[in-house]
PDB file of C-alpha atoms in Angstrom:
ATOM      1  CA  MET A  21     135.924  33.284  82.256  1.00 61.00           C
ATOM      2  CA  THR A  22     132.728  31.479  81.262  1.00 71.00           C
ATOM      3  CA  ALA A  23     129.639  33.680  81.203  1.00 74.00           C
ATOM      4  CA  PRO A  24     126.888  32.698  83.654  1.00 83.00           C
ATOM      5  CA  ALA A  25     124.218  30.508  82.127  1.00 88.00           C
ATOM      6  CA  PRO A  26     120.790  32.012  81.478  1.00 93.00           C
ATOM      7  CA  LEU A  27     118.028  31.367  83.989  1.00 94.00           C
ATOM      8  CA  VAL A  28     114.370  30.439  83.565  1.00 97.00           C
ATOM      9  CA  GLY A  29     111.571  32.292  85.339  1.00 97.00           C
ATOM     10  CA  LEU A  30     107.886  31.328  85.454  1.00 98.00           C
ATOM     11  CA  ASP A  31     104.837  33.541  85.988  1.00 97.00           C
ATOM     12  CA  ILE A  32     101.720  31.602  87.029  1.00 97.00           C
ATOM     13  CA  GLY A  33      98.584  33.732  87.000  1.00 93.00           C
ATOM     14  CA  GLY A  34      94.866  33.135  86.963  1.00 90.00           C
ATOM     15  CA  THR A  35      94.506  33.727  83.220  1.00 91.00           C
ATOM     16  CA  LYS A  36      97.947  33.170  81.707  1.00 95.00           C
ATOM     17  CA  THR A  37     101.170  31.350  82.466  1.00 97.00           C
ATOM     18  CA  ALA A  38     104.458  32.617  81.045  1.00 98.00           C
ATOM     19  CA  ALA A  39     108.036  31.404  81.020  1.00 98.00           C
ATOM     20  CA  ALA A  40     111.160  33.297  80.016  1.00 98.00           C
ATOM     21  CA  LEU A  41     114.815  32.549  79.457  1.00 97.00           C
ATOM     22  CA  VAL A  42     116.677  35.436  81.089  1.00 96.00           C
ATOM     23  CA  GLY A  43     120.339  36.285  80.709  1.00 95.00           C
ATOM     24  CA  ALA A  44     122.664  37.162  83.573  1.00 91.00           C
ATOM     25  CA  ASP A  45     122.162  40.824  82.642  1.00 93.00           C
ATOM     26  CA  GLY A  46     118.386  40.591  83.036  1.00 94.00           C
ATOM     27  CA  VAL A  47     117.647  40.612  79.298  1.00 96.00           C
ATOM     28  CA  VAL A  48     114.862  38.284  78.171  1.00 97.00           C
ATOM     29  CA  LEU A  49     116.246  35.892  75.559  1.00 96.00           C
ATOM     30  CA  GLY A  50     113.175  33.759  74.915  1.00 96.00           C
ATOM     31  CA  ARG A  51     109.524  33.539  75.928  1.00 96.00           C
ATOM     32  CA  ARG A  52     106.742  30.978  76.127  1.00 97.00           C
ATOM     33  CA  ARG A  53     103.115  31.640  77.065  1.00 97.00           C
ATOM     34  CA  ALA A  54      99.847  29.714  77.408  1.00 98.00           C
ATOM     35  CA  PRO A  55      96.404  30.195  78.955  1.00 97.00           C
ATOM     36  CA  THR A  56      96.288  28.985  82.543  1.00 96.00           C
ATOM     37  CA  PRO A  57      93.882  26.024  82.783  1.00 97.00           C
ATOM     38  CA  ALA A  58      92.641  27.292  86.136  1.00 95.00           C
ATOM     39  CA  ALA A  59      89.244  25.592  85.967  1.00 95.00           C
ATOM     40  CA  ALA A  60      90.929  22.204  85.467  1.00 97.00           C
ATOM     41  CA  GLY A  61      92.640  22.440  88.845  1.00 96.00           C
ATOM     42  CA  PRO A  62      96.174  22.692  90.259  1.00 97.00           C
ATOM     43  CA  THR A  63      97.575  19.606  88.536  1.00 98.00           C
ATOM     44  CA  ALA A  64      96.705  20.969  85.101  1.00 98.00           C
ATOM     45  CA  VAL A  65      98.124  24.377  86.035  1.00 98.00           C
ATOM     46  CA  LEU A  66     101.408  22.828  87.163  1.00 98.00           C
ATOM     47  CA  ASP A  67     101.596  20.610  84.078  1.00 98.00           C
ATOM     48  CA  THR A  68     101.228  23.674  81.856  1.00 98.00           C
ATOM     49  CA  ALA A  69     103.873  25.599  83.786  1.00 98.00           C
ATOM     50  CA  ALA A  70     106.290  22.669  83.619  1.00 98.00           C
ATOM     51  CA  ARG A  71     105.729  22.271  79.877  1.00 98.00           C
ATOM     52  CA  LEU A  72     106.547  25.915  79.195  1.00 98.00           C
ATOM     53  CA  ALA A  73     109.624  25.813  81.399  1.00 97.00           C
ATOM     54  CA  ARG A  74     110.852  22.591  79.805  1.00 96.00           C
ATOM     55  CA  GLU A  75     110.836  24.257  76.377  1.00 95.00           C
ATOM     56  CA  LEU A  76     113.436  26.746  77.630  1.00 96.00           C
ATOM     57  CA  LEU A  77     115.500  24.763  80.114  1.00 93.00           C
ATOM     58  CA  ASP A  78     117.782  23.186  77.506  1.00 90.00           C
ATOM     59  CA  ALA A  79     119.244  26.656  76.875  1.00 91.00           C
ATOM     60  CA  ALA A  80     119.685  27.321  80.595  1.00 89.00           C
ATOM     61  CA  GLY A  81     122.138  25.941  83.091  1.00 81.00           C
ATOM     62  CA  ASP A  82     121.353  23.155  85.516  1.00 85.00           C
ATOM     63  CA  GLY A  83     120.508  25.512  88.379  1.00 85.00           C
ATOM     64  CA  PRO A  84     117.157  26.187  90.010  1.00 92.00           C
ATOM     65  CA  LEU A  85     113.978  27.394  88.352  1.00 95.00           C
ATOM     66  CA  GLY A  86     112.308  30.536  89.713  1.00 96.00           C
ATOM     67  CA  VAL A  87     108.552  30.985  90.002  1.00 97.00           C
ATOM     68  CA  GLY A  88     106.331  33.965  90.695  1.00 96.00           C
ATOM     69  CA  THR A  89     102.770  32.847  91.339  1.00 96.00           C
ATOM     70  CA  ALA A  90      99.414  34.259  92.282  1.00 93.00           C
ATOM     71  CA  GLY A  91      98.596  33.632  95.938  1.00 91.00           C
ATOM     72  CA  THR A  92     100.404  33.969  99.234  1.00 91.00           C
ATOM     73  CA  VAL A  93     103.459  31.710  99.314  1.00 93.00           C
ATOM     74  CA  ASP A  94     105.067  30.176 102.384  1.00 91.00           C
ATOM     75  CA  PRO A  95     108.654  31.399 101.924  1.00 87.00           C
ATOM     76  CA  ALA A  96     110.100  28.360 103.709  1.00 87.00           C
ATOM     77  CA  THR A  97     108.341  25.662 101.681  1.00 91.00           C
ATOM     78  CA  GLY A  98     107.100  27.160  98.411  1.00 93.00           C
ATOM     79  CA  THR A  99     103.551  26.063  99.270  1.00 95.00           C
ATOM     80  CA  ILE A 100     100.515  28.278  98.621  1.00 95.00           C
ATOM     81  CA  ARG A 101      99.068  29.492 101.908  1.00 92.00           C
ATOM     82  CA  TYR A 102      96.162  31.445 100.425  1.00 89.00           C
ATOM     83  CA  ALA A 103      94.740  32.057  96.956  1.00 89.00           C
ATOM     84  CA  THR A 104      91.677  33.685  95.445  1.00 83.00           C
ATOM     85  CA  ASP A 105      89.080  32.061  93.217  1.00 81.00           C
ATOM     86  CA  SER A 106      91.100  33.007  90.133  1.00 85.00           C
ATOM     87  CA  LEU A 107      92.968  29.742  90.746  1.00 91.00           C
ATOM     88  CA  PRO A 108      90.470  27.291  92.255  1.00 93.00           C
ATOM     89  CA  GLY A 109      92.063  24.825  94.662  1.00 96.00           C
ATOM     90  CA  TRP A 110      95.428  26.577  94.508  1.00 96.00           C
ATOM     91  CA  ALA A 111      95.664  27.052  98.289  1.00 95.00           C
ATOM     92  CA  GLY A 112      97.706  24.215  99.752  1.00 96.00           C
ATOM     93  CA  THR A 113      99.444  23.418  96.451  1.00 97.00           C
ATOM     94  CA  ARG A 114     103.102  22.430  96.942  1.00 97.00           C
ATOM     95  CA  VAL A 115     104.319  24.450  93.971  1.00 97.00           C
ATOM     96  CA  ALA A 116     108.040  24.121  94.671  1.00 96.00           C
ATOM     97  CA  ASP A 117     107.933  20.384  95.310  1.00 96.00           C
ATOM     98  CA  GLU A 118     105.513  19.576  92.486  1.00 97.00           C
ATOM     99  CA  LEU A 119     107.488  21.466  89.851  1.00 97.00           C
ATOM    100  CA  ALA A 120     110.782  20.081  91.149  1.00 96.00           C
ATOM    101  CA  GLU A 121     109.418  16.573  90.638  1.00 97.00           C
ATOM    102  CA  ARG A 122     108.279  17.388  87.105  1.00 97.00           C
ATOM    103  CA  LEU A 123     111.492  19.142  86.066  1.00 96.00           C
ATOM    104  CA  ALA A 124     114.125  17.293  88.109  1.00 94.00           C
ATOM    105  CA  ARG A 125     115.719  20.452  89.459  1.00 94.00           C
ATOM    106  CA  PRO A 126     115.332  22.727  92.479  1.00 94.00           C
ATOM    107  CA  VAL A 127     112.518  25.274  92.327  1.00 95.00           C
ATOM    108  CA  ARG A 128     112.264  28.555  94.232  1.00 95.00           C
ATOM    109  CA  VAL A 129     108.842  30.142  94.573  1.00 95.00           C
ATOM    110  CA  THR A 130     107.520  33.517  95.637  1.00 94.00           C
ATOM    111  CA  ASN A 131     104.370  35.568  95.145  1.00 93.00           C
ATOM    112  CA  ASP A 132     104.063  37.172  91.700  1.00 95.00           C
ATOM    113  CA  VAL A 133     104.147  40.756  93.020  1.00 95.00           C
ATOM    114  CA  ASN A 134     107.258  39.916  95.036  1.00 95.00           C
ATOM    115  CA  ALA A 135     108.816  38.593  91.842  1.00 96.00           C
ATOM    116  CA  ALA A 136     107.864  41.780  90.010  1.00 96.00           C
ATOM    117  CA  ALA A 137     109.600  43.825  92.710  1.00 96.00           C
ATOM    118  CA  LEU A 138     112.737  41.721  92.299  1.00 95.00           C
ATOM    119  CA  GLY A 139     112.666  42.258  88.554  1.00 96.00           C
ATOM    120  CA  GLU A 140     112.108  46.004  88.794  1.00 97.00           C
ATOM    121  CA  GLY A 141     114.818  46.313  91.410  1.00 95.00           C
ATOM    122  CA  TRP A 142     117.264  44.327  89.303  1.00 95.00           C
ATOM    123  CA  VAL A 143     116.890  45.895  85.851  1.00 96.00           C
ATOM    124  CA  GLY A 144     113.734  48.019  85.962  1.00 97.00           C
ATOM    125  CA  ALA A 145     112.550  51.317  87.403  1.00 97.00           C
ATOM    126  CA  GLY A 146     114.063  50.537  90.809  1.00 96.00           C
ATOM    127  CA  ARG A 147     117.540  49.680  89.579  1.00 95.00           C
ATOM    128  CA  GLY A 148     120.232  51.215  91.758  1.00 92.00           C
ATOM    129  CA  ARG A 149     118.003  51.409  94.835  1.00 94.00           C
ATOM    130  CA  THR A 150     118.057  48.909  97.688  1.00 94.00           C
ATOM    131  CA  HIS A 151     114.862  50.007  99.495  1.00 96.00           C
ATOM    132  CA  LEU A 152     111.703  49.803  97.371  1.00 96.00           C
ATOM    133  CA  LEU A 153     107.957  49.567  97.693  1.00 97.00           C
ATOM    134  CA  LEU A 154     106.126  48.224  94.644  1.00 97.00           C
ATOM    135  CA  VAL A 155     102.360  48.295  94.269  1.00 97.00           C
ATOM    136  CA  ALA A 156     100.647  46.348  91.482  1.00 96.00           C
ATOM    137  CA  VAL A 157      97.280  47.757  90.405  1.00 95.00           C
ATOM    138  CA  GLY A 158      95.381  45.231  88.331  1.00 91.00           C
ATOM    139  CA  THR A 159      92.142  43.358  88.844  1.00 88.00           C
ATOM    140  CA  GLY A 160      93.109  43.487  92.511  1.00 91.00           C
ATOM    141  CA  LEU A 161      95.827  45.309  94.405  1.00 93.00           C
ATOM    142  CA  GLY A 162      99.142  43.795  95.498  1.00 93.00           C
ATOM    143  CA  GLY A 163     102.339  45.027  97.072  1.00 95.00           C
ATOM    144  CA  ALA A 164     105.904  43.993  97.800  1.00 96.00           C
ATOM    145  CA  MET A 165     108.930  45.400  99.592  1.00 94.00           C
ATOM    146  CA  ILE A 166     112.657  45.304  99.005  1.00 94.00           C
ATOM    147  CA  ARG A 167     114.695  46.112 102.127  1.00 92.00           C
ATOM    148  CA  ASP A 168     118.474  46.359 102.174  1.00 91.00           C
ATOM    149  CA  GLY A 169     118.442  44.902  98.679  1.00 88.00           C
ATOM    150  CA  ARG A 170     116.514  41.794  99.716  1.00 89.00           C
ATOM    151  CA  LEU A 171     112.937  40.729  99.390  1.00 89.00           C
ATOM    152  CA  ALA A 172     111.004  41.237 102.635  1.00 88.00           C
ATOM    153  CA  THR A 173     108.481  38.398 102.907  1.00 84.00           C
ATOM    154  CA  GLY A 174     107.376  38.692 106.525  1.00 82.00           C
ATOM    155  CA  ALA A 175     106.411  35.840 108.829  1.00 80.00           C
ATOM    156  CA  ARG A 176     103.702  34.487 106.490  1.00 76.00           C
ATOM    157  CA  GLY A 177     105.041  35.498 103.098  1.00 76.00           C
ATOM    158  CA  ALA A 178     102.559  38.378 102.910  1.00 80.00           C
ATOM    159  CA  ALA A 179     104.639  41.454 103.782  1.00 85.00           C
ATOM    160  CA  GLY A 180     103.833  44.481 101.644  1.00 86.00           C
ATOM    161  CA  GLU A 181     100.204  43.559 100.970  1.00 87.00           C
ATOM    162  CA  VAL A 182      98.609  46.995 100.819  1.00 93.00           C
ATOM    163  CA  ALA A 183      95.161  45.891  99.639  1.00 92.00           C
ATOM    164  CA  HIS A 184      93.540  45.841 103.050  1.00 93.00           C
ATOM    165  CA  LEU A 185      94.517  49.286 104.313  1.00 94.00           C
ATOM    166  CA  PRO A 186      91.484  51.404 105.271  1.00 93.00           C
ATOM    167  CA  ALA A 187      90.752  53.925 102.515  1.00 93.00           C
ATOM    168  CA  PRO A 188      88.389  56.903 102.488  1.00 88.00           C
ATOM    169  CA  GLY A 189      85.867  56.589  99.670  1.00 87.00           C
ATOM    170  CA  ALA A 190      85.813  52.799  99.796  1.00 90.00           C
ATOM    171  CA  GLU A 191      83.113  52.428 102.450  1.00 93.00           C
ATOM    172  CA  ARG A 192      80.545  51.029  99.973  1.00 94.00           C
ATOM    173  CA  LEU A 193      83.060  49.095  97.894  1.00 94.00           C
ATOM    174  CA  ARG A 194      83.858  45.441  98.546  1.00 91.00           C
ATOM    175  CA  CYS A 195      87.467  44.303  98.764  1.00 90.00           C
ATOM    176  CA  GLY A 196      88.547  40.923  97.425  1.00 85.00           C
ATOM    177  CA  CYS A 197      88.769  39.720 101.032  1.00 85.00           C
ATOM    178  CA  GLY A 198      85.014  40.230 101.386  1.00 87.00           C
ATOM    179  CA  ARG A 199      85.116  43.310 103.603  1.00 92.00           C
ATOM    180  CA  TYR A 200      84.335  46.912 102.772  1.00 94.00           C
ATOM    181  CA  GLY A 201      86.386  50.076 103.086  1.00 95.00           C
ATOM    182  CA  HIS A 202      89.760  48.701 101.988  1.00 96.00           C
ATOM    183  CA  LEU A 203      92.151  50.236  99.469  1.00 96.00           C
ATOM    184  CA  GLU A 204      91.660  47.394  96.972  1.00 94.00           C
ATOM    185  CA  GLY A 205      87.943  48.143  97.008  1.00 95.00           C
ATOM    186  CA  VAL A 206      88.549  51.524  95.400  1.00 96.00           C
ATOM    187  CA  ALA A 207      92.008  51.453  93.788  1.00 96.00           C
ATOM    188  CA  SER A 208      91.871  48.401  91.523  1.00 95.00           C
ATOM    189  CA  GLY A 209      90.232  47.291  88.311  1.00 94.00           C
ATOM    190  CA  THR A 210      87.471  45.619  90.295  1.00 94.00           C
ATOM    191  CA  GLY A 211      87.112  48.762  92.375  1.00 95.00           C
ATOM    192  CA  LEU A 212      86.750  50.994  89.314  1.00 97.00           C
ATOM    193  CA  SER A 213      84.057  48.693  87.949  1.00 96.00           C
ATOM    194  CA  ALA A 214      82.132  48.599  91.233  1.00 96.00           C
ATOM    195  CA  ALA A 215      82.385  52.343  91.819  1.00 97.00           C
ATOM    196  CA  PHE A 216      81.152  53.119  88.312  1.00 97.00           C
ATOM    197  CA  ALA A 217      78.222  50.745  88.837  1.00 97.00           C
ATOM    198  CA  LEU A 218      77.282  52.543  92.068  1.00 96.00           C
ATOM    199  CA  GLU A 219      77.340  55.870  90.256  1.00 96.00           C
ATOM    200  CA  THR A 220      75.504  54.826  87.094  1.00 97.00           C
ATOM    201  CA  GLY A 221      73.910  51.417  87.547  1.00 96.00           C
ATOM    202  CA  ALA A 222      75.957  50.142  84.603  1.00 96.00           C
ATOM    203  CA  ARG A 223      78.390  47.287  85.174  1.00 95.00           C
ATOM    204  CA  ILE A 224      81.461  47.531  82.921  1.00 97.00           C
ATOM    205  CA  THR A 225      85.061  46.429  83.407  1.00 96.00           C
ATOM    206  CA  GLY A 226      87.643  48.544  85.153  1.00 95.00           C
ATOM    207  CA  GLN A 227      89.515  48.799  81.861  1.00 94.00           C
ATOM    208  CA  ALA A 228      86.382  50.161  80.224  1.00 97.00           C
ATOM    209  CA  VAL A 229      85.954  52.700  83.024  1.00 97.00           C
ATOM    210  CA  ALA A 230      89.516  53.888  82.465  1.00 96.00           C
ATOM    211  CA  GLY A 231      88.866  54.127  78.731  1.00 97.00           C
ATOM    212  CA  ARG A 232      85.747  56.206  79.259  1.00 97.00           C
ATOM    213  CA  ALA A 233      87.635  58.479  81.651  1.00 97.00           C
ATOM    214  CA  ALA A 234      90.346  59.033  79.056  1.00 96.00           C
ATOM    215  CA  ALA A 235      87.642  59.850  76.490  1.00 97.00           C
ATOM    216  CA  GLY A 236      86.177  62.544  78.731  1.00 97.00           C
ATOM    217  CA  ASP A 237      83.245  60.822  80.469  1.00 97.00           C
ATOM    218  CA  PRO A 238      82.803  62.928  83.651  1.00 98.00           C
ATOM    219  CA  THR A 239      81.479  60.101  85.825  1.00 98.00           C
ATOM    220  CA  ALA A 240      84.275  57.741  84.817  1.00 98.00           C
ATOM    221  CA  ARG A 241      86.776  60.551  85.317  1.00 98.00           C
ATOM    222  CA  HIS A 242      85.463  61.114  88.849  1.00 97.00           C
ATOM    223  CA  VAL A 243      85.725  57.399  89.638  1.00 97.00           C
ATOM    224  CA  VAL A 244      89.269  57.124  88.304  1.00 97.00           C
ATOM    225  CA  ASP A 245      90.461  60.314  90.019  1.00 97.00           C
ATOM    226  CA  ARG A 246      88.987  59.231  93.358  1.00 97.00           C
ATOM    227  CA  ALA A 247      90.713  55.864  93.059  1.00 97.00           C
ATOM    228  CA  GLY A 248      94.032  57.482  92.171  1.00 97.00           C
ATOM    229  CA  ALA A 249      93.768  59.961  95.028  1.00 97.00           C
ATOM    230  CA  ALA A 250      93.078  57.162  97.520  1.00 97.00           C
ATOM    231  CA  LEU A 251      96.068  55.223  96.222  1.00 97.00           C
ATOM    232  CA  GLY A 252      98.428  58.203  96.275  1.00 98.00           C
ATOM    233  CA  ALA A 253      97.479  59.232  99.802  1.00 97.00           C
ATOM    234  CA  ALA A 254      97.921  55.664 101.081  1.00 97.00           C
ATOM    235  CA  LEU A 255     101.332  55.366  99.426  1.00 97.00           C
ATOM    236  CA  ALA A 256     102.484  58.642 100.974  1.00 97.00           C
ATOM    237  CA  GLY A 257     101.580  57.276 104.395  1.00 96.00           C
ATOM    238  CA  LEU A 258     103.394  54.025 103.695  1.00 96.00           C
ATOM    239  CA  VAL A 259     106.532  55.955 102.741  1.00 97.00           C
ATOM    240  CA  THR A 260     106.722  57.403 106.251  1.00 96.00           C
ATOM    241  CA  LEU A 261     106.324  53.923 107.725  1.00 95.00           C
ATOM    242  CA  LEU A 262     108.631  51.938 105.436  1.00 95.00           C
ATOM    243  CA  ASP A 263     111.132  54.631 104.361  1.00 96.00           C
ATOM    244  CA  PRO A 264     111.840  53.371 100.836  1.00 96.00           C
ATOM    245  CA  GLN A 265     114.020  55.146  98.291  1.00 97.00           C
ATOM    246  CA  ALA A 266     111.258  54.945  95.680  1.00 98.00           C
ATOM    247  CA  VAL A 267     107.697  53.738  95.228  1.00 98.00           C
ATOM    248  CA  LEU A 268     106.893  51.902  91.992  1.00 98.00           C
ATOM    249  CA  VAL A 269     103.418  51.459  90.535  1.00 97.00           C
ATOM    250  CA  ALA A 270     102.859  48.539  88.163  1.00 96.00           C
ATOM    251  CA  GLY A 271      99.899  46.726  86.667  1.00 92.00           C
ATOM    252  CA  GLY A 272      97.244  47.119  84.024  1.00 89.00           C
ATOM    253  CA  ALA A 273      95.392  49.952  85.801  1.00 91.00           C
ATOM    254  CA  ALA A 274      98.519  51.882  86.753  1.00 93.00           C
ATOM    255  CA  ASP A 275      98.483  54.297  83.826  1.00 93.00           C
ATOM    256  CA  ALA A 276      94.894  55.339  84.531  1.00 95.00           C
ATOM    257  CA  LEU A 277      95.440  55.956  88.235  1.00 97.00           C
ATOM    258  CA  LEU A 278      98.918  57.488  88.190  1.00 97.00           C
ATOM    259  CA  PRO A 279      98.015  61.146  87.406  1.00 97.00           C
ATOM    260  CA  ALA A 280      95.652  61.509  90.366  1.00 97.00           C
ATOM    261  CA  ALA A 281      97.823  59.251  92.516  1.00 98.00           C
ATOM    262  CA  SER A 282     100.904  61.364  91.854  1.00 98.00           C
ATOM    263  CA  ALA A 283      99.068  64.566  92.788  1.00 98.00           C
ATOM    264  CA  ALA A 284      97.724  63.127  96.042  1.00 98.00           C
ATOM    265  CA  TYR A 285     101.087  61.560  96.845  1.00 98.00           C
ATOM    266  CA  ALA A 286     102.853  64.907  96.449  1.00 97.00           C
ATOM    267  CA  ASP A 287     100.227  66.658  98.574  1.00 97.00           C
ATOM    268  CA  GLU A 288     100.390  64.124 101.411  1.00 97.00           C
ATOM    269  CA  LEU A 289     104.105  63.334 101.508  1.00 97.00           C
ATOM    270  CA  PRO A 290     105.854  64.982 104.496  1.00 95.00           C
ATOM    271  CA  ALA A 291     108.836  67.185 103.707  1.00 96.00           C
ATOM    272  CA  ALA A 292     111.342  64.735 105.210  1.00 96.00           C
ATOM    273  CA  TRP A 293     110.468  62.262 102.424  1.00 97.00           C
ATOM    274  CA  ALA A 294     110.049  64.770  99.605  1.00 96.00           C
ATOM    275  CA  ASP A 295     112.877  63.131  97.633  1.00 96.00           C
ATOM    276  CA  VAL A 296     111.122  59.736  97.453  1.00 98.00           C
ATOM    277  CA  PRO A 297     109.691  59.518  93.912  1.00 98.00           C
ATOM    278  CA  LEU A 298     106.528  57.781  92.801  1.00 98.00           C
ATOM    279  CA  LEU A 299     107.479  56.069  89.544  1.00 97.00           C
ATOM    280  CA  PRO A 300     105.799  53.902  86.921  1.00 97.00           C
ATOM    281  CA  ALA A 301     107.280  50.416  86.721  1.00 97.00           C
ATOM    282  CA  ALA A 302     109.357  49.764  83.609  1.00 97.00           C
ATOM    283  CA  LEU A 303     109.279  46.053  82.782  1.00 97.00           C
ATOM    284  CA  GLY A 304     105.601  45.587  81.976  1.00 94.00           C
ATOM    285  CA  ALA A 305     104.530  41.997  81.425  1.00 93.00           C
ATOM    286  CA  ASP A 306     108.126  40.773  81.800  1.00 96.00           C
ATOM    287  CA  ALA A 307     108.503  41.934  85.408  1.00 97.00           C
ATOM    288  CA  VAL A 308     107.404  38.688  87.051  1.00 97.00           C
ATOM    289  CA  VAL A 309     109.392  36.315  84.833  1.00 98.00           C
ATOM    290  CA  VAL A 310     112.520  38.487  85.132  1.00 97.00           C
ATOM    291  CA  GLY A 311     112.136  38.646  88.903  1.00 96.00           C
ATOM    292  CA  ALA A 312     111.513  34.907  89.077  1.00 97.00           C
ATOM    293  CA  ALA A 313     114.731  34.338  87.154  1.00 96.00           C
ATOM    294  CA  ARG A 314     116.507  36.599  89.630  1.00 94.00           C
ATOM    295  CA  LEU A 315     115.093  34.470  92.433  1.00 94.00           C
ATOM    296  CA  ALA A 316     116.391  31.354  90.685  1.00 93.00           C
ATOM    297  CA  GLY A 317     119.890  32.815  90.581  1.00 89.00           C
ATOM    298  CA  ASP A 318     120.003  33.682  94.272  1.00 81.00           C
ATOM    299  CA  PRO A 319     117.852  32.184  97.046  1.00 63.00           C
ATOM    300  CA  ASP A 320     118.207  35.432  99.027  1.00 66.00           C
ATOM    301  CA  PRO A 321     118.467  37.801  96.081  1.00 63.00           C
ATOM    302  CA  THR A 322     120.056  41.202  96.227  1.00 51.00           C
ATOM    303  CA  VAL A 323     119.101  44.008  93.924  1.00 43.00           C
ATOM    304  CA  ALA A 324     121.720  44.438  91.208  1.00 37.00           C
ATOM    305  CA  VAL A 325     123.305  47.822  91.938  1.00 31.00           C
ATOM    306  CA  ALA A 326     126.053  49.187  89.713  1.00 30.00           C
ATOM    307  CA  ASP A 327     129.047  50.667  91.511  1.00 27.00           C
ATOM    308  CA  ASP A 328     128.306  54.133  90.184  1.00 31.00           C
ATOM    309  CA  GLU A 329     124.692  53.933  91.406  1.00 36.00           C
ATOM    310  CA  ARG A 330     125.239  53.066  95.039  1.00 33.00           C
ATOM    311  CA  THR A 331     124.662  56.582  96.245  1.00 31.00           C
ATOM    312  CA  ARG A 332     121.544  57.145  94.170  1.00 36.00           C
ATOM    313  CA  SER A 333     118.553  57.997  96.355  1.00 37.00           C
TER     314      SER A 333
END
């Protein structure tokens, strides 16, 4: 029997674009990466993505290309419904159609956090589980859900977006949507930066705040712990609503927030869900490209579950 051909997944973000050749077992066989020319507009962004994919497609089969992209994606058309200023003009871009024209093959598109959830559910920290909630803590805050082994996109492609949940401690912190009091306003890189500025008057990056907290700065430690506690409490509430088998935390700020988040999560989680773990994601920067490749291999992808793992909770 001929082994399945590798697949190509793309990750289009505001600062970098990545492509990967991914085997049928989820192993990354090759990578390409370039800065995203966001300021040059959508055409330049798509040209860069197509160039990276083209460098890997000769080693792949003739099937579809998978894409995980920043922004809210219409699941029926692969068009961007909404995007932040990290990709100017990205809203309204027909990503699926435009890349299909450039690459002469079908293209399947989803949001980048959705793609990360697919990757983690396939070969990452969620492997063996068919009900997952993934939260990505980076510059902003994103979320995605896997239900019955399939990606849950919702009516607008935005299911799982946890950023705009009300969060205690965020009343003076501005969310990316422009409003105050949302979870993203406190539990994100931007939130850490803003909270530290309110406390000290000094504006530094969220990464720098996390670094100072790790080094013992009491103000930074307070900011990071408050953010983690807000995140953990919110995730515990979402567990009772969504009933996943596990909650995964990914993203560049995840390591800093996880200790306080785990403590608050354990404190707030009702006994009926006490067996639902809060876990760090496992695939790192490869999560989106691996998940995008998974999307390419199946338009309604199921999480890869080994026979001996089907009863794992």
